[in-house]
Each structure stands twice: as structure tokens, then as C-alpha cells.
PDB file of C-alpha atoms in Angstrom:
ATOM      1  CA  UNK A   1       0.008  -0.027  -0.057  1.00  0.00           C
ATOM      2  CA  UNK A   2       2.852   2.376   0.839  1.00  0.00           C
ATOM      3  CA  UNK A   3       4.412   1.758  -2.546  1.00  0.00           C
ATOM      4  CA  UNK A   4       1.064   2.410  -4.292  1.00  0.00           C
ATOM      5  CA  UNK A   5       0.687   5.762  -2.564  1.00  0.00           C
ATOM      6  CA  UNK A   6       4.321   6.610  -3.338  1.00  0.00           C
ATOM      7  CA  UNK A   7       3.733   5.791  -6.970  1.00  0.00           C
ATOM      8  CA  UNK A   8       0.641   7.973  -7.083  1.00  0.00           C
ATOM      9  CA  UNK A   9       2.665  10.926  -5.555  1.00  0.00           C
ATOM     10  CA  UNK A  10       5.422  10.469  -7.975  1.00  0.00           C
ATOM     11  CA  UNK A  11       3.038  10.146 -10.887  1.00  0.00           C
ATOM     12  CA  UNK A  12       1.376  13.362  -9.819  1.00  0.00           C
ATOM     13  CA  UNK A  13       4.632  15.117  -9.549  1.00  0.00           C
ATOM     14  CA  UNK A  14       5.723  14.066 -13.049  1.00  0.00           C
ATOM     15  CA  UNK A  15       2.299  15.000 -14.456  1.00  0.00           C
ATOM     16  CA  UNK A  16       2.567  18.495 -12.969  1.00  0.00           C
ATOM     17  CA  UNK A  17       5.980  18.941 -14.546  1.00  0.00           C
ATOM     18  CA  UNK A  18       4.754  17.778 -17.880  1.00  0.00           C
ATOM     19  CA  UNK A  19       1.654  20.082 -17.802  1.00  0.00           C
ATOM     20  CA  UNK A  20       3.856  23.041 -16.796  1.00  0.00           C
ATOM     21  CA  UNK A  21       6.154  22.154 -19.717  1.00  0.00           C
ATOM     22  CA  UNK A  22       3.539  21.984 -22.454  1.00  0.00           C
ATOM     23  CA  UNK A  23       1.224  24.733 -21.294  1.00  0.00           C
ATOM     24  CA  UNK A  24       1.493  27.944 -23.461  1.00  0.00           C
ATOM     25  CA  UNK A  25       3.221  30.784 -21.685  1.00  0.00           C
ATOM     26  CA  UNK A  26       2.025  34.267 -21.676  1.00  0.00           C
ATOM     27  CA  UNK A  27       4.058  36.341 -24.086  1.00  0.00           C
ATOM     28  CA  UNK A  28       6.080  39.079 -22.218  1.00  0.00           C
ATOM     29  CA  UNK A  29       6.223  42.553 -23.709  1.00  0.00           C
ATOM     30  CA  UNK A  30       9.637  43.665 -24.795  1.00  0.00           C
ATOM     31  CA  UNK A  31      11.101  46.343 -22.542  1.00  0.00           C
ATOM     32  CA  UNK A  32      12.699  49.578 -23.825  1.00  0.00           C
ATOM     33  CA  UNK A  33      16.167  48.387 -22.577  1.00  0.00           C
ATOM     34  CA  UNK A  34      15.849  45.048 -24.325  1.00  0.00           C
ATOM     35  CA  UNK A  35      14.743  46.724 -27.585  1.00  0.00           C
ATOM     36  CA  UNK A  36      17.708  49.202 -27.490  1.00  0.00           C
ATOM     37  CA  UNK A  37      20.289  46.531 -26.593  1.00  0.00           C
ATOM     38  CA  UNK A  38      19.030  44.194 -29.303  1.00  0.00           C
ATOM     39  CA  UNK A  39      19.422  46.852 -32.055  1.00  0.00           C
ATOM     40  CA  UNK A  40      22.622  48.517 -30.651  1.00  0.00           C
ATOM     41  CA  UNK A  41      25.892  48.076 -32.506  1.00  0.00           C
ATOM     42  CA  UNK A  42      29.026  48.876 -30.498  1.00  0.00           C
ATOM     43  CA  UNK A  43      32.347  50.161 -31.905  1.00  0.00           C
ATOM     44  CA  UNK A  44      35.116  47.351 -31.575  1.00  0.00           C
ATOM     45  CA  UNK A  45      37.835  48.502 -29.117  1.00  0.00           C
ATOM     46  CA  UNK A  46      41.465  47.140 -29.285  1.00  0.00           C
ATOM     47  CA  UNK A  47      43.727  47.116 -26.284  1.00  0.00           C
ATOM     48  CA  UNK A  48      47.466  46.196 -26.247  1.00  0.00           C
ATOM     49  CA  UNK A  49      46.733  43.626 -23.435  1.00  0.00           C
ATOM     50  CA  UNK A  50      44.144  41.704 -25.479  1.00  0.00           C
ATOM     51  CA  UNK A  51      44.866  38.208 -26.460  1.00  0.00           C
ATOM     52  CA  UNK A  52      47.222  35.527 -24.924  1.00  0.00           C
ATOM     53  CA  UNK A  53      50.335  37.528 -25.665  1.00  0.00           C
ATOM     54  CA  UNK A  54      49.022  40.999 -24.726  1.00  0.00           C
ATOM     55  CA  UNK A  55      51.026  43.478 -22.687  1.00  0.00           C
ATOM     56  CA  UNK A  56      50.081  46.627 -20.908  1.00  0.00           C
ATOM     57  CA  UNK A  57      51.021  49.937 -22.611  1.00  0.00           C
ATOM     58  CA  UNK A  58      52.691  51.787 -19.635  1.00  0.00           C
ATOM     59  CA  UNK A  59      52.205  55.192 -21.191  1.00  0.00           C
ATOM     60  CA  UNK A  60      48.495  54.538 -21.629  1.00  0.00           C
ATOM     61  CA  UNK A  61      48.233  53.373 -18.146  1.00  0.00           C
ATOM     62  CA  UNK A  62      49.812  56.495 -16.916  1.00  0.00           C
ATOM     63  CA  UNK A  63      47.413  58.554 -18.977  1.00  0.00           C
ATOM     64  CA  UNK A  64      44.616  56.545 -17.689  1.00  0.00           C
ATOM     65  CA  UNK A  65      45.704  57.255 -14.118  1.00  0.00           C
ATOM     66  CA  UNK A  66      45.721  60.901 -14.860  1.00  0.00           C
ATOM     67  CA  UNK A  67      42.149  60.742 -16.143  1.00  0.00           C
ATOM     68  CA  UNK A  68      41.208  58.920 -12.875  1.00  0.00           C
ATOM     69  CA  UNK A  69      43.053  61.444 -10.778  1.00  0.00           C
ATOM     70  CA  UNK A  70      41.644  64.554 -12.473  1.00  0.00           C
ATOM     71  CA  UNK A  71      38.128  63.307 -13.371  1.00  0.00           C
ATOM     72  CA  UNK A  72      36.971  60.136 -11.693  1.00  0.00           C
ATOM     73  CA  UNK A  73      38.555  60.388  -8.279  1.00  0.00           C
ATOM     74  CA  UNK A  74      36.077  63.248  -7.241  1.00  0.00           C
ATOM     75  CA  UNK A  75      33.443  60.615  -6.848  1.00  0.00           C
ATOM     76  CA  UNK A  76      34.839  57.072  -7.257  1.00  0.00           C
ATOM     77  CA  UNK A  77      37.133  55.355  -4.733  1.00  0.00           C
ATOM     78  CA  UNK A  78      39.833  52.823  -5.509  1.00  0.00           C
ATOM     79  CA  UNK A  79      40.321  51.263  -2.091  1.00  0.00           C
ATOM     80  CA  UNK A  80      42.305  48.235  -3.283  1.00  0.00           C
ATOM     81  CA  UNK A  81      45.072  50.219  -5.048  1.00  0.00           C
ATOM     82  CA  UNK A  82      47.988  51.681  -3.143  1.00  0.00           C
ATOM     83  CA  UNK A  83      50.003  54.633  -4.314  1.00  0.00           C
ATOM     84  CA  UNK A  84      53.241  52.470  -4.464  1.00  0.00           C
ATOM     85  CA  UNK A  85      51.384  50.168  -6.902  1.00  0.00           C
ATOM     86  CA  UNK A  86      51.774  53.067  -9.439  1.00  0.00           C
ATOM     87  CA  UNK A  87      55.555  52.018  -9.773  1.00  0.00           C
ATOM     88  CA  UNK A  88      54.219  49.009 -11.749  1.00  0.00           C
ATOM     89  CA  UNK A  89      52.949  51.301 -14.441  1.00  0.00           C
ATOM     90  CA  UNK A  90      56.184  53.258 -14.795  1.00  0.00           C
ATOM     91  CA  UNK A  91      56.166  55.988 -12.248  1.00  0.00           C
ATOM     92  CA  UNK A  92      59.435  56.381 -10.263  1.00  0.00           C
ATOM     93  CA  UNK A  93      59.481  56.295  -6.437  1.00  0.00           C
ATOM     94  CA  UNK A  94      60.006  60.070  -6.117  1.00  0.00           C
ATOM     95  CA  UNK A  95      56.966  60.621  -8.494  1.00  0.00           C
ATOM     96  CA  UNK A  96      54.812  58.201  -6.496  1.00  0.00           C
ATOM     97  CA  UNK A  97      55.724  60.031  -3.279  1.00  0.00           C
ATOM     98  CA  UNK A  98      54.853  63.326  -4.865  1.00  0.00           C
ATOM     99  CA  UNK A  99      51.480  61.983  -6.136  1.00  0.00           C
ATOM    100  CA  UNK A 100      50.553  60.603  -2.739  1.00  0.00           C
ATOM    101  CA  UNK A 101      51.600  63.951  -0.967  1.00  0.00           C
ATOM    102  CA  UNK A 102      49.681  66.112  -3.392  1.00  0.00           C
ATOM    103  CA  UNK A 103      46.496  63.924  -3.397  1.00  0.00           C
ATOM    104  CA  UNK A 104      43.370  66.028  -2.951  1.00  0.00           C
ATOM    105  CA  UNK A 105      41.892  63.978  -0.226  1.00  0.00           C
ATOM    106  CA  UNK A 106      44.009  63.433   2.950  1.00  0.00           C
ATOM    107  CA  UNK A 107      44.221  60.044   4.761  1.00  0.00           C
ATOM    108  CA  UNK A 108      41.988  59.716   7.882  1.00  0.00           C
ATOM    109  CA  UNK A 109      44.098  59.082  11.036  1.00  0.00           C
ATOM    110  CA  UNK A 110      44.058  59.378  14.851  1.00  0.00           C
ATOM    111  CA  UNK A 111      46.033  62.099  16.661  1.00  0.00           C
ATOM    112  CA  UNK A 112      48.533  60.241  18.843  1.00  0.00           C
ATOM    113  CA  UNK A 113      48.584  62.939  21.437  1.00  0.00           C
ATOM    114  CA  UNK A 114      44.877  63.822  21.807  1.00  0.00           C
ATOM    115  CA  UNK A 115      43.156  60.768  20.403  1.00  0.00           C
ATOM    116  CA  UNK A 116      41.024  62.947  18.132  1.00  0.00           C
ATOM    117  CA  UNK A 117      40.188  62.048  14.602  1.00  0.00           C
ATOM    118  CA  UNK A 118      42.315  63.963  12.045  1.00  0.00           C
ATOM    119  CA  UNK A 119      43.885  63.529   8.673  1.00  0.00           C
ATOM    120  CA  UNK A 120      47.287  63.588   7.183  1.00  0.00           C
ATOM    121  CA  UNK A 121      49.022  63.675   3.839  1.00  0.00           C
ATOM    122  CA  UNK A 122      49.149  60.259   2.007  1.00  0.00           C
ATOM    123  CA  UNK A 123      52.155  58.067   1.936  1.00  0.00           C
ATOM    124  CA  UNK A 124      53.219  55.647  -0.825  1.00  0.00           C
ATOM    125  CA  UNK A 125      52.175  52.838   1.414  1.00  0.00           C
ATOM    126  CA  UNK A 126      48.626  54.180   1.730  1.00  0.00           C
ATOM    127  CA  UNK A 127      45.670  53.059  -0.450  1.00  0.00           C
ATOM    128  CA  UNK A 128      43.837  55.667  -2.351  1.00  0.00           C
ATOM    129  CA  UNK A 129      41.634  57.529   0.161  1.00  0.00           C
ATOM    130  CA  UNK A 130      37.835  57.572  -0.525  1.00  0.00           C
ATOM    131  CA  UNK A 131      36.493  60.983  -1.702  1.00  0.00           C
ATOM    132  CA  UNK A 132      33.710  60.608   0.877  1.00  0.00           C
ATOM    133  CA  UNK A 133      33.957  59.743   4.637  1.00  0.00           C
ATOM    134  CA  UNK A 134      31.056  57.178   4.315  1.00  0.00           C
ATOM    135  CA  UNK A 135      28.219  55.866   2.219  1.00  0.00           C
ATOM    136  CA  UNK A 136      25.715  58.390   3.533  1.00  0.00           C
ATOM    137  CA  UNK A 137      27.953  61.209   2.486  1.00  0.00           C
ATOM    138  CA  UNK A 138      28.523  59.634  -0.825  1.00  0.00           C
ATOM    139  CA  UNK A 139      24.788  59.285  -1.491  1.00  0.00           C
ATOM    140  CA  UNK A 140      24.044  62.854  -0.284  1.00  0.00           C
ATOM    141  CA  UNK A 141      26.527  64.207  -2.739  1.00  0.00           C
ATOM    142  CA  UNK A 142      25.249  62.125  -5.656  1.00  0.00           C
ATOM    143  CA  UNK A 143      21.454  62.404  -5.556  1.00  0.00           C
ATOM    144  CA  UNK A 144      21.151  59.244  -3.431  1.00  0.00           C
ATOM    145  CA  UNK A 145      23.251  57.225  -5.931  1.00  0.00           C
ATOM    146  CA  UNK A 146      26.355  55.422  -4.593  1.00  0.00           C
ATOM    147  CA  UNK A 147      29.311  55.760  -7.006  1.00  0.00           C
ATOM    148  CA  UNK A 148      30.888  52.272  -7.186  1.00  0.00           C
ATOM    149  CA  UNK A 149      34.530  51.529  -6.129  1.00  0.00           C
ATOM    150  CA  UNK A 150      36.591  51.303  -9.331  1.00  0.00           C
ATOM    151  CA  UNK A 151      39.283  48.867  -8.040  1.00  0.00           C
ATOM    152  CA  UNK A 152      37.735  45.792  -9.713  1.00  0.00           C
ATOM    153  CA  UNK A 153      35.145  47.517 -11.953  1.00  0.00           C
ATOM    154  CA  UNK A 154      36.764  46.292 -15.204  1.00  0.00           C
ATOM    155  CA  UNK A 155      36.377  42.613 -14.066  1.00  0.00           C
ATOM    156  CA  UNK A 156      33.001  43.156 -12.489  1.00  0.00           C
ATOM    157  CA  UNK A 157      31.280  44.281 -15.564  1.00  0.00           C
ATOM    158  CA  UNK A 158      30.439  42.027 -18.575  1.00  0.00           C
ATOM    159  CA  UNK A 159      32.540  43.270 -21.413  1.00  0.00           C
ATOM    160  CA  UNK A 160      35.347  44.467 -19.173  1.00  0.00           C
ATOM    161  CA  UNK A 161      37.242  47.555 -20.210  1.00  0.00           C
ATOM    162  CA  UNK A 162      35.302  47.747 -23.525  1.00  0.00           C
ATOM    163  CA  UNK A 163      32.106  48.217 -21.489  1.00  0.00           C
ATOM    164  CA  UNK A 164      33.668  51.064 -19.558  1.00  0.00           C
ATOM    165  CA  UNK A 165      34.772  52.672 -22.787  1.00  0.00           C
ATOM    166  CA  UNK A 166      31.343  52.417 -24.379  1.00  0.00           C
ATOM    167  CA  UNK A 167      29.634  53.471 -21.156  1.00  0.00           C
ATOM    168  CA  UNK A 168      31.638  56.702 -20.781  1.00  0.00           C
ATOM    169  CA  UNK A 169      31.334  57.640 -24.412  1.00  0.00           C
ATOM    170  CA  UNK A 170      27.732  56.454 -24.852  1.00  0.00           C
ATOM    171  CA  UNK A 171      25.743  59.310 -23.460  1.00  0.00           C
ATOM    172  CA  UNK A 172      23.191  60.671 -25.873  1.00  0.00           C
ATOM    173  CA  UNK A 173      19.829  62.483 -26.292  1.00  0.00           C
ATOM    174  CA  UNK A 174      17.014  60.018 -25.926  1.00  0.00           C
ATOM    175  CA  UNK A 175      15.597  59.207 -29.337  1.00  0.00           C
ATOM    176  CA  UNK A 176      12.053  60.379 -30.026  1.00  0.00           C
ATOM    177  CA  UNK A 177      11.388  57.129 -31.810  1.00  0.00           C
ATOM    178  CA  UNK A 178      12.124  55.297 -28.626  1.00  0.00           C
ATOM    179  CA  UNK A 179       9.678  57.292 -26.573  1.00  0.00           C
ATOM    180  CA  UNK A 180       7.084  56.885 -29.372  1.00  0.00           C
ATOM    181  CA  UNK A 181       7.404  53.078 -29.082  1.00  0.00           C
ATOM    182  CA  UNK A 182       7.798  53.078 -25.220  1.00  0.00           C
ATOM    183  CA  UNK A 183       6.150  56.119 -23.813  1.00  0.00           C
ATOM    184  CA  UNK A 184       7.006  55.039 -20.186  1.00  0.00           C
ATOM    185  CA  UNK A 185      10.650  54.936 -20.953  1.00  0.00           C
ATOM    186  CA  UNK A 186      11.309  58.712 -20.654  1.00  0.00           C
ATOM    187  CA  UNK A 187      14.461  59.374 -18.817  1.00  0.00           C
ATOM    188  CA  UNK A 188      13.713  61.128 -15.382  1.00  0.00           C
ATOM    189  CA  UNK A 189      15.119  64.586 -14.858  1.00  0.00           C
ATOM    190  CA  UNK A 190      17.588  63.365 -12.292  1.00  0.00           C
ATOM    191  CA  UNK A 191      19.153  60.703 -14.499  1.00  0.00           C
ATOM    192  CA  UNK A 192      20.959  60.660 -17.796  1.00  0.00           C
ATOM    193  CA  UNK A 193      20.223  58.567 -20.957  1.00  0.00           C
ATOM    194  CA  UNK A 194      22.925  56.130 -21.864  1.00  0.00           C
ATOM    195  CA  UNK A 195      21.921  53.181 -24.170  1.00  0.00           C
ATOM    196  CA  UNK A 196      24.825  51.209 -22.938  1.00  0.00           C
ATOM    197  CA  UNK A 197      23.680  51.062 -19.316  1.00  0.00           C
ATOM    198  CA  UNK A 198      21.522  48.173 -18.243  1.00  0.00           C
ATOM    199  CA  UNK A 199      18.265  50.077 -17.792  1.00  0.00           C
ATOM    200  CA  UNK A 200      19.267  53.000 -20.164  1.00  0.00           C
ATOM    201  CA  UNK A 201      19.131  55.636 -17.284  1.00  0.00           C
ATOM    202  CA  UNK A 202      22.194  56.307 -15.185  1.00  0.00           C
ATOM    203  CA  UNK A 203      22.782  58.586 -12.326  1.00  0.00           C
ATOM    204  CA  UNK A 204      26.300  59.533 -13.143  1.00  0.00           C
ATOM    205  CA  UNK A 205      26.668  62.679 -15.323  1.00  0.00           C
ATOM    206  CA  UNK A 206      28.824  62.360 -18.451  1.00  0.00           C
ATOM    207  CA  UNK A 207      32.367  62.378 -16.996  1.00  0.00           C
ATOM    208  CA  UNK A 208      34.176  63.070 -20.282  1.00  0.00           C
ATOM    209  CA  UNK A 209      32.475  66.034 -21.803  1.00  0.00           C
ATOM    210  CA  UNK A 210      35.081  67.659 -24.260  1.00  0.00           C
ATOM    211  CA  UNK A 211      38.366  67.248 -25.856  1.00  0.00           C
ATOM    212  CA  UNK A 212      41.225  68.607 -23.849  1.00  0.00           C
ATOM    213  CA  UNK A 213      39.429  68.043 -20.572  1.00  0.00           C
ATOM    214  CA  UNK A 214      42.776  66.584 -19.374  1.00  0.00           C
ATOM    215  CA  UNK A 215      46.205  67.847 -20.465  1.00  0.00           C
ATOM    216  CA  UNK A 216      48.374  64.747 -20.869  1.00  0.00           C
ATOM    217  CA  UNK A 217      51.873  64.958 -19.480  1.00  0.00           C
ATOM    218  CA  UNK A 218      53.274  63.067 -22.557  1.00  0.00           C
ATOM    219  CA  UNK A 219      51.705  65.386 -25.087  1.00  0.00           C
ATOM    220  CA  UNK A 220      49.107  63.026 -26.384  1.00  0.00           C
ATOM    221  CA  UNK A 221      45.997  64.682 -27.721  1.00  0.00           C
ATOM    222  CA  UNK A 222      43.278  64.220 -25.122  1.00  0.00           C
ATOM    223  CA  UNK A 223      40.217  63.532 -27.225  1.00  0.00           C
ATOM    224  CA  UNK A 224      37.175  62.075 -25.547  1.00  0.00           C
ATOM    225  CA  UNK A 225      37.875  58.783 -27.369  1.00  0.00           C
ATOM    226  CA  UNK A 226      41.493  58.664 -26.271  1.00  0.00           C
ATOM    227  CA  UNK A 227      40.621  59.515 -22.668  1.00  0.00           C
ATOM    228  CA  UNK A 228      37.922  56.784 -22.595  1.00  0.00           C
ATOM    229  CA  UNK A 229      40.408  54.221 -23.930  1.00  0.00           C
ATOM    230  CA  UNK A 230      42.987  55.215 -21.444  1.00  0.00           C
ATOM    231  CA  UNK A 231      40.810  55.237 -18.332  1.00  0.00           C
ATOM    232  CA  UNK A 232      39.307  51.833 -19.344  1.00  0.00           C
ATOM    233  CA  UNK A 233      42.859  50.356 -19.801  1.00  0.00           C
ATOM    234  CA  UNK A 234      43.951  51.783 -16.409  1.00  0.00           C
ATOM    235  CA  UNK A 235      40.938  50.196 -14.773  1.00  0.00           C
ATOM    236  CA  UNK A 236      41.701  46.827 -16.293  1.00  0.00           C
ATOM    237  CA  UNK A 237      45.244  47.055 -14.829  1.00  0.00           C
ATOM    238  CA  UNK A 238      43.836  48.022 -11.413  1.00  0.00           C
ATOM    239  CA  UNK A 239      41.572  45.022 -11.621  1.00  0.00           C
ATOM    240  CA  UNK A 240      44.185  42.508 -12.869  1.00  0.00           C
ATOM    241  CA  UNK A 241      47.631  43.863 -12.256  1.00  0.00           C
ATOM    242  CA  UNK A 242      49.404  40.444 -12.758  1.00  0.00           C
ATOM    243  CA  UNK A 243      47.825  39.869 -16.268  1.00  0.00           C
ATOM    244  CA  UNK A 244      51.175  39.964 -17.898  1.00  0.00           C
ATOM    245  CA  UNK A 245      52.573  37.378 -15.432  1.00  0.00           C
ATOM    246  CA  UNK A 246      49.566  35.131 -16.174  1.00  0.00           C
ATOM    247  CA  UNK A 247      50.170  35.439 -19.868  1.00  0.00           C
ATOM    248  CA  UNK A 248      53.870  34.676 -19.597  1.00  0.00           C
ATOM    249  CA  UNK A 249      53.066  31.621 -17.420  1.00  0.00           C
ATOM    250  CA  UNK A 250      50.494  30.405 -19.774  1.00  0.00           C
ATOM    251  CA  UNK A 251      52.862  30.698 -22.770  1.00  0.00           C
ATOM    252  CA  UNK A 252      55.563  28.755 -20.900  1.00  0.00           C
ATOM    253  CA  UNK A 253      53.111  26.025 -19.950  1.00  0.00           C
ATOM    254  CA  UNK A 254      51.914  25.581 -23.441  1.00  0.00           C
ATOM    255  CA  UNK A 255      55.460  25.343 -24.743  1.00  0.00           C
ATOM    256  CA  UNK A 256      56.239  22.764 -22.003  1.00  0.00           C
ATOM    257  CA  UNK A 257      53.168  20.739 -22.838  1.00  0.00           C
ATOM    258  CA  UNK A 258      54.052  20.764 -26.559  1.00  0.00           C
ATOM    259  CA  UNK A 259      57.617  19.533 -25.860  1.00  0.00           C
ATOM    260  CA  UNK A 260      56.399  16.942 -23.393  1.00  0.00           C
ATOM    261  CA  UNK A 261      53.837  15.676 -25.922  1.00  0.00           C
ATOM    262  CA  UNK A 262      56.539  15.352 -28.642  1.00  0.00           C
ATOM    263  CA  UNK A 263      58.803  13.490 -26.256  1.00  0.00           C
ATOM    264  CA  UNK A 264      56.063  11.264 -25.125  1.00  0.00           C
ATOM    265  CA  UNK A 265      55.093  10.506 -28.716  1.00  0.00           C
ATOM    266  CA  UNK A 266      58.692   9.814 -29.600  1.00  0.00           C
ATOM    267  CA  UNK A 267      59.051   7.389 -26.694  1.00  0.00           C
ATOM    268  CA  UNK A 268      55.828   5.679 -27.672  1.00  0.00           C
ATOM    269  CA  UNK A 269      57.148   5.068 -31.144  1.00  0.00           C
ATOM    270  CA  UNK A 270      60.518   3.912 -29.977  1.00  0.00           C
ATOM    271  CA  UNK A 271      59.208   1.396 -27.440  1.00  0.00           C
ATOM    272  CA  UNK A 272      56.370  -0.046 -29.471  1.00  0.00           C
ATOM    273  CA  UNK A 273      57.909   0.065 -33.000  1.00  0.00           C
ATOM    274  CA  UNK A 274      58.507  -3.630 -33.257  1.00  0.00           C
ATOM    275  CA  UNK A 275      55.082  -4.589 -31.764  1.00  0.00           C
ATOM    276  CA  UNK A 276      52.167  -5.472 -33.960  1.00  0.00           C
ATOM    277  CA  UNK A 277      49.033  -3.765 -33.245  1.00  0.00           C
TER     278      UNK A 277
END
């Protein structure tokens, strides 16, 4: 009897699954974001670090850091990057020391004599200080939107540095045709239309607004396109500073495996050459 009831329960469960599988589903209306992303074509972006043999362009990384320092650091933190890490992209120790000392935001500290909260100039061993003391202050300064930390942003977003490039260059006027098709998709006054963003409306104002917004130390012409490529490359380095080591290790391993395969095949032919298969 127990087996019979167990069989009925199992049969009912399987029947419910079958009915759920074959029943017609209600057609969901396409959203404005789905429509835009489906019909959007993005410009291909090439980076020197792309591919298995890619290497970072140190000059580009230094330019990207300059864009972060002069544009992005006013709102976005990089709490996982220390000033001394900048030596890896070509800055000398004295340059790193000067960058840390001249940083706009000082490092929070405690006064050893009074115990009061104070601040001090940054040292090369310090991590980039946050532009805001806490999340509440960050939201208050950005219309209740929290600017994300940029340390791992290039790895946290689908598309990596190319996504960041397209995002910062993707701001546009909302098309009238889109509003005609999706009347409810109008961008609110407090947000900005950006077709690259997930829901089309982003709280961050356009960060790169004009050519020459940054004056590059190496003399490179700072067009919006150039600055976007440089900052996205810099953020990729911040998220994966050991990328070149990984590429070198991978290349060495592939070469080793090829040699080992050739030796193994040679040994196989030598040992079994007189044996009939």
C-alpha cells in the first residue's frame, strides 16, 4: 500500500511537470532596454593587453591614471590600489611620493597625542583614500546614488574595459522614436540617458564632456575617445595587475606541454615500434 501511494505521488509530480512544460506561456512585452540593446551596434575597441600575448602599454596606463586622478577620483574610490602600486605602471619612487603627498583627499588618522580623529598627507604605502567619509555622505553628494568603487570595476562588468569605454562615451539624447514606441521609458530629470547602461538611465553625469578636458603629460592629444580608452585600460590594470605574469606563465606552460607531448610520442614510437597492433 505504501508503494502504491508513493507511486501516485510520483506520478502526480511528473504529471505536474509535464503540464507546466507543455502549457503555453504568456508572451512578455519587450522592454525599452531590451529593444535598445538588441538593435545597438558597438564600436570594436582594441587594447594592447588583449589576447594571450598581450602586454600593458605603460604610457597608456599613466594617461589613464591621470584621467582617474583629475576626473573620476572626485566621486569614485579605488580602495584596493595603493600609491606604491603606481610604480608598476612606470612611475618612479619620487613621482609616487609626490603623487601621494599632493592627493586632494587626505588619509584619515588618529592624533597620537589627543586621540582625536584627524587627517594627514598620504604616503606611498597608503591606499587611495575615498573621496567621501562614508556611504551616507557619498549618496548625499550624488542624488542618493552610490558611486561604485573602481578597483575591480573592469572585471565586475560584462565586457570588461570595453564596456567602460562604451559607457563613458555612450551618453546621448534620448531618441524620439524610442519614446514613441515606449512612452513610459522617458528618462527622469535626475538621470541621464545612456543606451549602454543596463536600464538605459544612469545617475552618473557624463564624465568626459570635451576634448582637452585633461592635459596629458606626455603630449598625447586628449580627445574624448582617447581619454575613454586610457581610463578603461587603467581600470583593467587595477583589476588585474598580474595579467602579464599570467600570460607569460600560460605561454611557458603551453610550450612545455608541446615539448612533453613530442617526447612522449617519440618514446611511444621507440618502445612499440616492433610490436604489431
